[in-house]
Coordinates of C-alpha atoms in Angstrom, one line a residue:
M572 CA -19.0 24.9 20.8
S573 CA -21.2 26.7 23.3
M574 CA -19.2 25.0 26.0
A575 CA -16.0 26.3 24.5
C576 CA -17.1 29.9 25.2
T577 CA -17.0 29.2 29.0
I578 CA -13.3 29.4 29.2
C579 CA -12.4 32.5 31.1
G580 CA -9.7 35.0 30.6
S581 CA -6.1 34.7 31.8
A582 CA -3.1 37.0 32.1
S583 CA -2.5 36.6 28.4
A584 CA -6.0 37.5 27.3
R585 CA -6.9 40.8 25.7
G586 CA -7.8 42.5 29.0
P587 CA -11.1 43.8 30.4
A588 CA -14.4 43.0 28.8
R589 CA -15.4 45.4 26.1
P590 CA -18.9 46.7 25.3
D591 CA -20.8 45.1 22.4
R592 CA -20.8 48.4 20.5
P593 CA -17.4 49.4 19.1
S594 CA -15.5 52.6 19.9
R595 CA -15.5 55.3 17.3
T596 CA -11.9 54.4 16.5
A597 CA -12.8 50.7 15.9
A598 CA -15.8 51.7 13.8
K599 CA -13.7 54.0 11.7
R600 CA -11.1 51.3 11.2
G601 CA -13.8 48.9 10.0
Q602 CA -15.2 51.5 7.6
D603 CA -11.8 52.0 6.1
M604 CA -11.5 48.4 4.8
I605 CA -13.6 45.8 3.2
T606 CA -14.0 42.4 4.9
G607 CA -14.8 39.5 2.7
I608 CA -16.5 36.3 3.9
A609 CA -16.3 33.0 2.0
G610 CA -19.1 30.8 3.1
T611 CA -22.4 32.1 4.4
G612 CA -23.7 29.2 6.4
R613 CA -24.9 29.8 9.9
M614 CA -21.6 31.0 11.2
G615 CA -20.6 33.0 8.1
T616 CA -23.9 34.8 8.1
A617 CA -23.6 35.6 11.8
F618 CA -20.1 37.0 11.2
A619 CA -21.5 39.2 8.5
H620 CA -24.3 40.5 10.8
R621 CA -21.9 41.3 13.6
L622 CA -19.3 43.0 11.4
I623 CA -21.9 45.1 9.6
E624 CA -23.3 46.1 13.0
T625 CA -19.9 47.2 14.2
G626 CA -19.1 49.4 11.2
H627 CA -17.4 47.1 8.7
S628 CA -18.1 47.0 5.0
V629 CA -18.7 43.3 4.2
R630 CA -18.5 41.5 0.9
V631 CA -19.8 37.9 0.8
W632 CA -19.4 34.9 -1.5
N633 CA -21.2 31.5 -1.3
R634 CA -20.9 28.5 -3.6
S635 CA -24.7 28.5 -3.7
P636 CA -25.6 32.1 -4.3
A637 CA -29.0 31.8 -2.7
G638 CA -27.4 30.8 0.5
A639 CA -26.1 34.4 0.9
G640 CA -29.6 35.9 1.2
A641 CA -29.6 36.5 4.9
A642 CA -26.2 38.2 4.8
V643 CA -27.3 40.4 2.0
A644 CA -30.5 41.3 3.8
A645 CA -28.3 42.4 6.7
G646 CA -26.4 44.8 4.4
A647 CA -23.6 42.7 2.9
E648 CA -22.6 43.1 -0.7
Q649 CA -22.8 39.8 -2.6
V650 CA -20.2 39.0 -5.2
A651 CA -20.6 36.4 -7.9
D652 CA -17.1 35.0 -8.0
L653 CA -13.9 34.6 -6.0
A654 CA -12.1 37.1 -8.1
A655 CA -14.4 39.9 -6.7
L656 CA -14.0 38.5 -3.2
A657 CA -10.2 38.5 -3.6
R658 CA -10.3 42.3 -3.8
A659 CA -11.4 42.6 -0.1
D660 CA -8.7 43.7 2.4
V661 CA -9.3 40.8 4.8
I662 CA -11.0 37.6 3.9
L663 CA -12.7 35.3 6.5
I664 CA -13.3 31.7 5.5
S665 CA -16.0 29.7 7.2
L666 CA -16.5 26.3 5.4
T667 CA -17.3 22.7 6.1
D668 CA -13.9 21.1 5.8
A669 CA -10.3 21.5 4.7
A670 CA -11.0 20.4 1.1
A671 CA -13.5 23.2 0.7
V672 CA -11.2 25.7 2.3
S673 CA -8.3 24.6 0.0
A674 CA -10.4 24.9 -3.1
V675 CA -11.5 28.4 -2.2
V676 CA -8.0 29.5 -1.4
A677 CA -6.8 28.1 -4.7
G678 CA -9.5 30.2 -6.4
L679 CA -8.6 33.3 -4.5
A680 CA -4.9 32.8 -5.2
D681 CA -5.6 32.5 -8.9
A682 CA -7.4 35.9 -8.7
G683 CA -4.5 37.5 -6.9
I684 CA -4.3 38.1 -3.2
A685 CA -0.8 39.4 -2.7
G686 CA -0.8 41.6 0.4
R687 CA -4.2 40.4 1.6
L688 CA -4.9 38.7 4.9
L689 CA -6.9 35.4 5.0
I690 CA -8.4 34.2 8.3
D691 CA -9.7 30.6 8.3
M692 CA -12.3 30.1 11.0
S693 CA -13.2 26.6 9.9
T694 CA -12.4 23.6 12.0
T695 CA -9.6 21.5 10.4
L696 CA -6.7 19.4 11.4
P697 CA -3.4 21.2 12.2
A698 CA -1.6 19.7 9.2
E699 CA -4.5 20.8 7.0
A700 CA -4.2 24.3 8.3
Q701 CA -0.5 24.3 7.7
A702 CA -1.0 23.1 4.1
I703 CA -3.6 25.9 3.5
A704 CA -1.2 28.4 5.0
A705 CA 1.5 27.3 2.5
Q706 CA -1.0 27.9 -0.4
V707 CA -1.7 31.4 1.0
A708 CA 2.0 32.2 1.5
A709 CA 2.8 31.1 -2.1
A710 CA 0.2 33.7 -3.2
G711 CA 1.9 36.4 -1.2
A712 CA -0.7 36.8 1.5
D713 CA -0.8 36.5 5.3
F714 CA -2.7 33.7 7.0
V715 CA -4.2 33.0 10.4
D716 CA -6.1 29.9 11.4
C717 CA -8.6 31.0 14.0
P718 CA -11.4 28.6 14.7
V719 CA -13.8 29.8 17.4
G720 CA -15.7 28.5 20.4
G721 CA -19.3 29.4 20.3
T722 CA -22.3 29.2 18.0
V723 CA -24.6 31.7 16.3
A724 CA -25.9 33.5 19.4
P725 CA -22.5 34.5 20.8
A726 CA -21.2 35.3 17.3
L727 CA -24.0 37.9 16.9
K728 CA -23.0 39.5 20.2
G729 CA -19.2 39.4 19.6
Q730 CA -18.8 36.9 22.4
L731 CA -16.9 34.1 20.6
L732 CA -13.6 32.6 21.9
G733 CA -10.9 32.9 19.2
M734 CA -8.0 30.5 19.1
A735 CA -5.5 32.0 16.7
G736 CA -2.5 30.3 15.0
G737 CA 0.0 32.3 12.9
S738 CA 2.8 34.8 13.2
A739 CA 2.5 37.5 15.7
A740 CA 2.3 40.1 13.0
A741 CA -0.5 38.3 11.1
V742 CA -2.5 37.8 14.3
Q743 CA -2.1 41.4 15.2
R744 CA -3.2 42.4 11.7
A745 CA -6.3 40.2 12.2
R746 CA -7.4 41.7 15.5
P747 CA -9.5 44.6 14.2
V748 CA -11.8 42.0 12.7
L749 CA -11.5 39.2 15.3
D750 CA -11.9 41.6 18.2
Q751 CA -15.4 42.5 17.0
L752 CA -16.4 38.8 16.8
C753 CA -14.7 37.5 19.9
R754 CA -14.7 38.4 23.6
R755 CA -11.3 36.9 23.8
V756 CA -8.7 36.2 21.0
E757 CA -5.8 34.1 22.2
H758 CA -2.7 33.8 20.1
V759 CA -1.9 30.1 20.9
G760 CA 1.1 29.6 18.6
P761 CA 2.1 29.2 14.9
V762 CA -0.3 28.1 12.2
G763 CA -2.0 24.9 13.1
S764 CA -2.1 25.7 16.8
G765 CA -5.6 27.2 16.5
A766 CA -6.9 24.1 14.9
R767 CA -5.3 21.9 17.6
M768 CA -6.7 24.0 20.4
K769 CA -10.2 24.0 18.9
L770 CA -10.2 20.2 18.8
A771 CA -9.1 20.0 22.4
V772 CA -11.9 22.4 23.4
N773 CA -14.7 20.6 21.5
L774 CA -13.7 17.0 22.5
P775 CA -15.1 17.2 26.0
L776 CA -18.4 18.6 24.7
A777 CA -18.8 15.7 22.2
L778 CA -18.2 13.3 25.0
Y779 CA -20.5 15.1 27.5
W780 CA -23.7 14.3 25.6
Q781 CA -23.0 10.5 25.9
T782 CA -22.0 10.9 29.5
L783 CA -25.2 12.8 30.3
G784 CA -27.3 10.1 28.8
E785 CA -25.5 7.4 30.8
A786 CA -26.1 9.5 34.0
L787 CA -29.8 9.7 33.1
A788 CA -29.9 6.0 32.5
L789 CA -29.3 5.6 36.3
L790 CA -32.7 7.2 36.9
R791 CA -34.8 4.8 34.9
G792 CA -37.9 3.7 36.8
S793 CA -37.2 6.3 39.5
G794 CA -40.1 8.5 38.7
I795 CA -37.8 11.6 38.6
A796 CA -39.1 13.9 35.9
P797 CA -36.6 15.1 33.2
Q798 CA -37.0 18.7 34.2
T799 CA -36.1 17.9 37.8
A800 CA -33.1 15.8 36.8
I801 CA -31.8 18.3 34.4
S802 CA -32.4 21.2 36.9
L803 CA -30.4 19.4 39.5
I804 CA -27.6 18.3 37.2
A805 CA -27.3 21.8 35.7
D806 CA -27.1 23.2 39.3
S807 CA -24.2 20.9 40.2
S808 CA -20.6 20.2 39.3
A809 CA -22.0 17.8 36.6
G810 CA -23.6 20.8 34.7
P811 CA -21.4 22.6 32.2
T812 CA -22.5 26.0 30.8
V813 CA -23.9 24.3 27.6
L814 CA -26.4 22.5 29.8
K815 CA -27.3 25.6 31.8
N816 CA -27.8 27.6 28.6
R817 CA -29.8 24.8 26.8
A818 CA -31.6 23.2 29.7
Q819 CA -35.1 23.6 28.1
V820 CA -33.8 22.1 24.8
V821 CA -32.5 19.1 26.7
I822 CA -35.7 18.7 28.7
D823 CA -37.9 18.9 25.6
T824 CA -35.7 16.3 23.9
L825 CA -35.9 14.0 26.9
N826 CA -39.6 14.4 26.9
G827 CA -39.7 12.9 23.4
T828 CA -39.2 15.8 20.9
D829 CA -35.8 16.1 19.2
Q830 CA -34.7 19.7 18.9
P831 CA -32.7 21.3 16.1
G832 CA -29.1 21.9 17.2
T833 CA -27.0 25.1 16.8
F834 CA -24.0 22.8 17.1
D835 CA -25.7 19.6 16.0
I836 CA -24.8 15.9 16.2
A837 CA -23.3 16.0 12.7
G838 CA -21.0 18.8 13.7
L839 CA -20.1 17.1 17.0
D840 CA -19.3 13.9 15.1
K841 CA -17.1 15.7 12.6
D842 CA -15.0 17.3 15.3
L843 CA -14.9 14.0 17.2
Q844 CA -13.5 12.3 14.1
L845 CA -11.0 15.0 13.6
A846 CA -9.8 14.6 17.2
L847 CA -9.5 10.9 16.8
S848 CA -7.6 11.3 13.5
L849 CA -5.1 13.7 15.2
A850 CA -4.7 11.4 18.1
H851 CA -4.0 8.4 15.8
A852 CA -1.4 10.4 13.8
Q853 CA 0.4 11.2 17.0
G854 CA 0.1 7.8 18.7
I855 CA -2.2 9.2 21.4
D856 CA -4.7 6.8 23.0
L857 CA -8.2 8.4 23.5
P858 CA -10.2 5.4 24.9
V859 CA -13.3 7.5 26.0
A860 CA -13.5 9.2 22.7
Q861 CA -13.1 6.0 20.8
A862 CA -15.9 4.5 22.8
A863 CA -18.2 7.4 22.0
A864 CA -17.6 7.3 18.3
P865 CA -19.9 4.3 17.6
R866 CA -22.7 6.1 19.5
Y867 CA -22.4 9.1 17.2
A868 CA -22.4 6.7 14.2
Q869 CA -25.7 5.2 15.4
A870 CA -27.3 8.6 15.9
L871 CA -26.4 9.6 12.4
A872 CA -27.8 6.4 11.0
L873 CA -31.0 7.2 12.8
G874 CA -31.2 10.5 10.9
L875 CA -30.4 12.6 14.0
G876 CA -27.5 14.6 12.5
G877 CA -29.3 18.0 12.5
F878 CA -30.5 17.7 16.1
D879 CA -29.0 18.9 19.4
G880 CA -26.5 16.7 21.2
A881 CA -29.2 16.0 23.8
S882 CA -30.7 13.6 21.2
L883 CA -27.7 11.4 21.8
S884 CA -28.2 11.7 25.5
R885 CA -31.9 10.6 25.1
R886 CA -30.9 7.4 23.3
A887 CA -28.2 6.6 25.8
A888 CA -30.7 7.1 28.6
E889 CA -33.4 4.8 27.1

């Protein structure tokens, strides 16, 4: 995820970088509408913080009410049910998987969402996004699938990378919210295109941690300290932004202490499995990804799901 945010702008991007603070026009537009958020995990909570900071009125719902505490502390209004959330003008969805998203959309549709806009920022398969879009359309609402590149820190600064799928009108309607969360929002095609792009962006990151471990394995017995090795790799063509930004986390992990991950091994494995599933459905061979999958399974079996991807590298280097 962090790696995803390194993609730079192009001619089709939104234009020059904008300041973190919104203009008066943007702030007024945010104050004129209510933005709902379904799911206040790490990312949903970060979305709430950022939107409140940029002048939006935010309403949140979480399946476990206690999980919304941090968003409420930041100034969000907590609602007890989906019927209350359905009255928001725009509803962001940030949930674990497509089954959870579909269930929430069904609840919102039952409450009535005609004329509303739903933006799903979860990571799903393209076909799953399309099925959810059909649910939303049947309820008379607009839908955009817009998974993002980046984790909590860039979300809080409005520096995510948004990959939006949907009609041009729906994506344009979503921009007043998405532009406060993302440094770049790219309309990549119809519904499902955002999901497809997100998997393409995250696959190299999932593979990188195994590759880094194999590179470090070449240094066994050399006496080269982890901090030296990581410093040199990060300063070379072998060092993506995620390594530069998290160098100390990687060094601490290699020195024997697994570190909590903002985009952890469990999340990396989930996206790797989704990419493999999509490839299988389309008859695409992903030999490197297929070879990495058992390594992730081993890491999960060792209880490393909540740790940084560097924990996978550490095991590969041993």
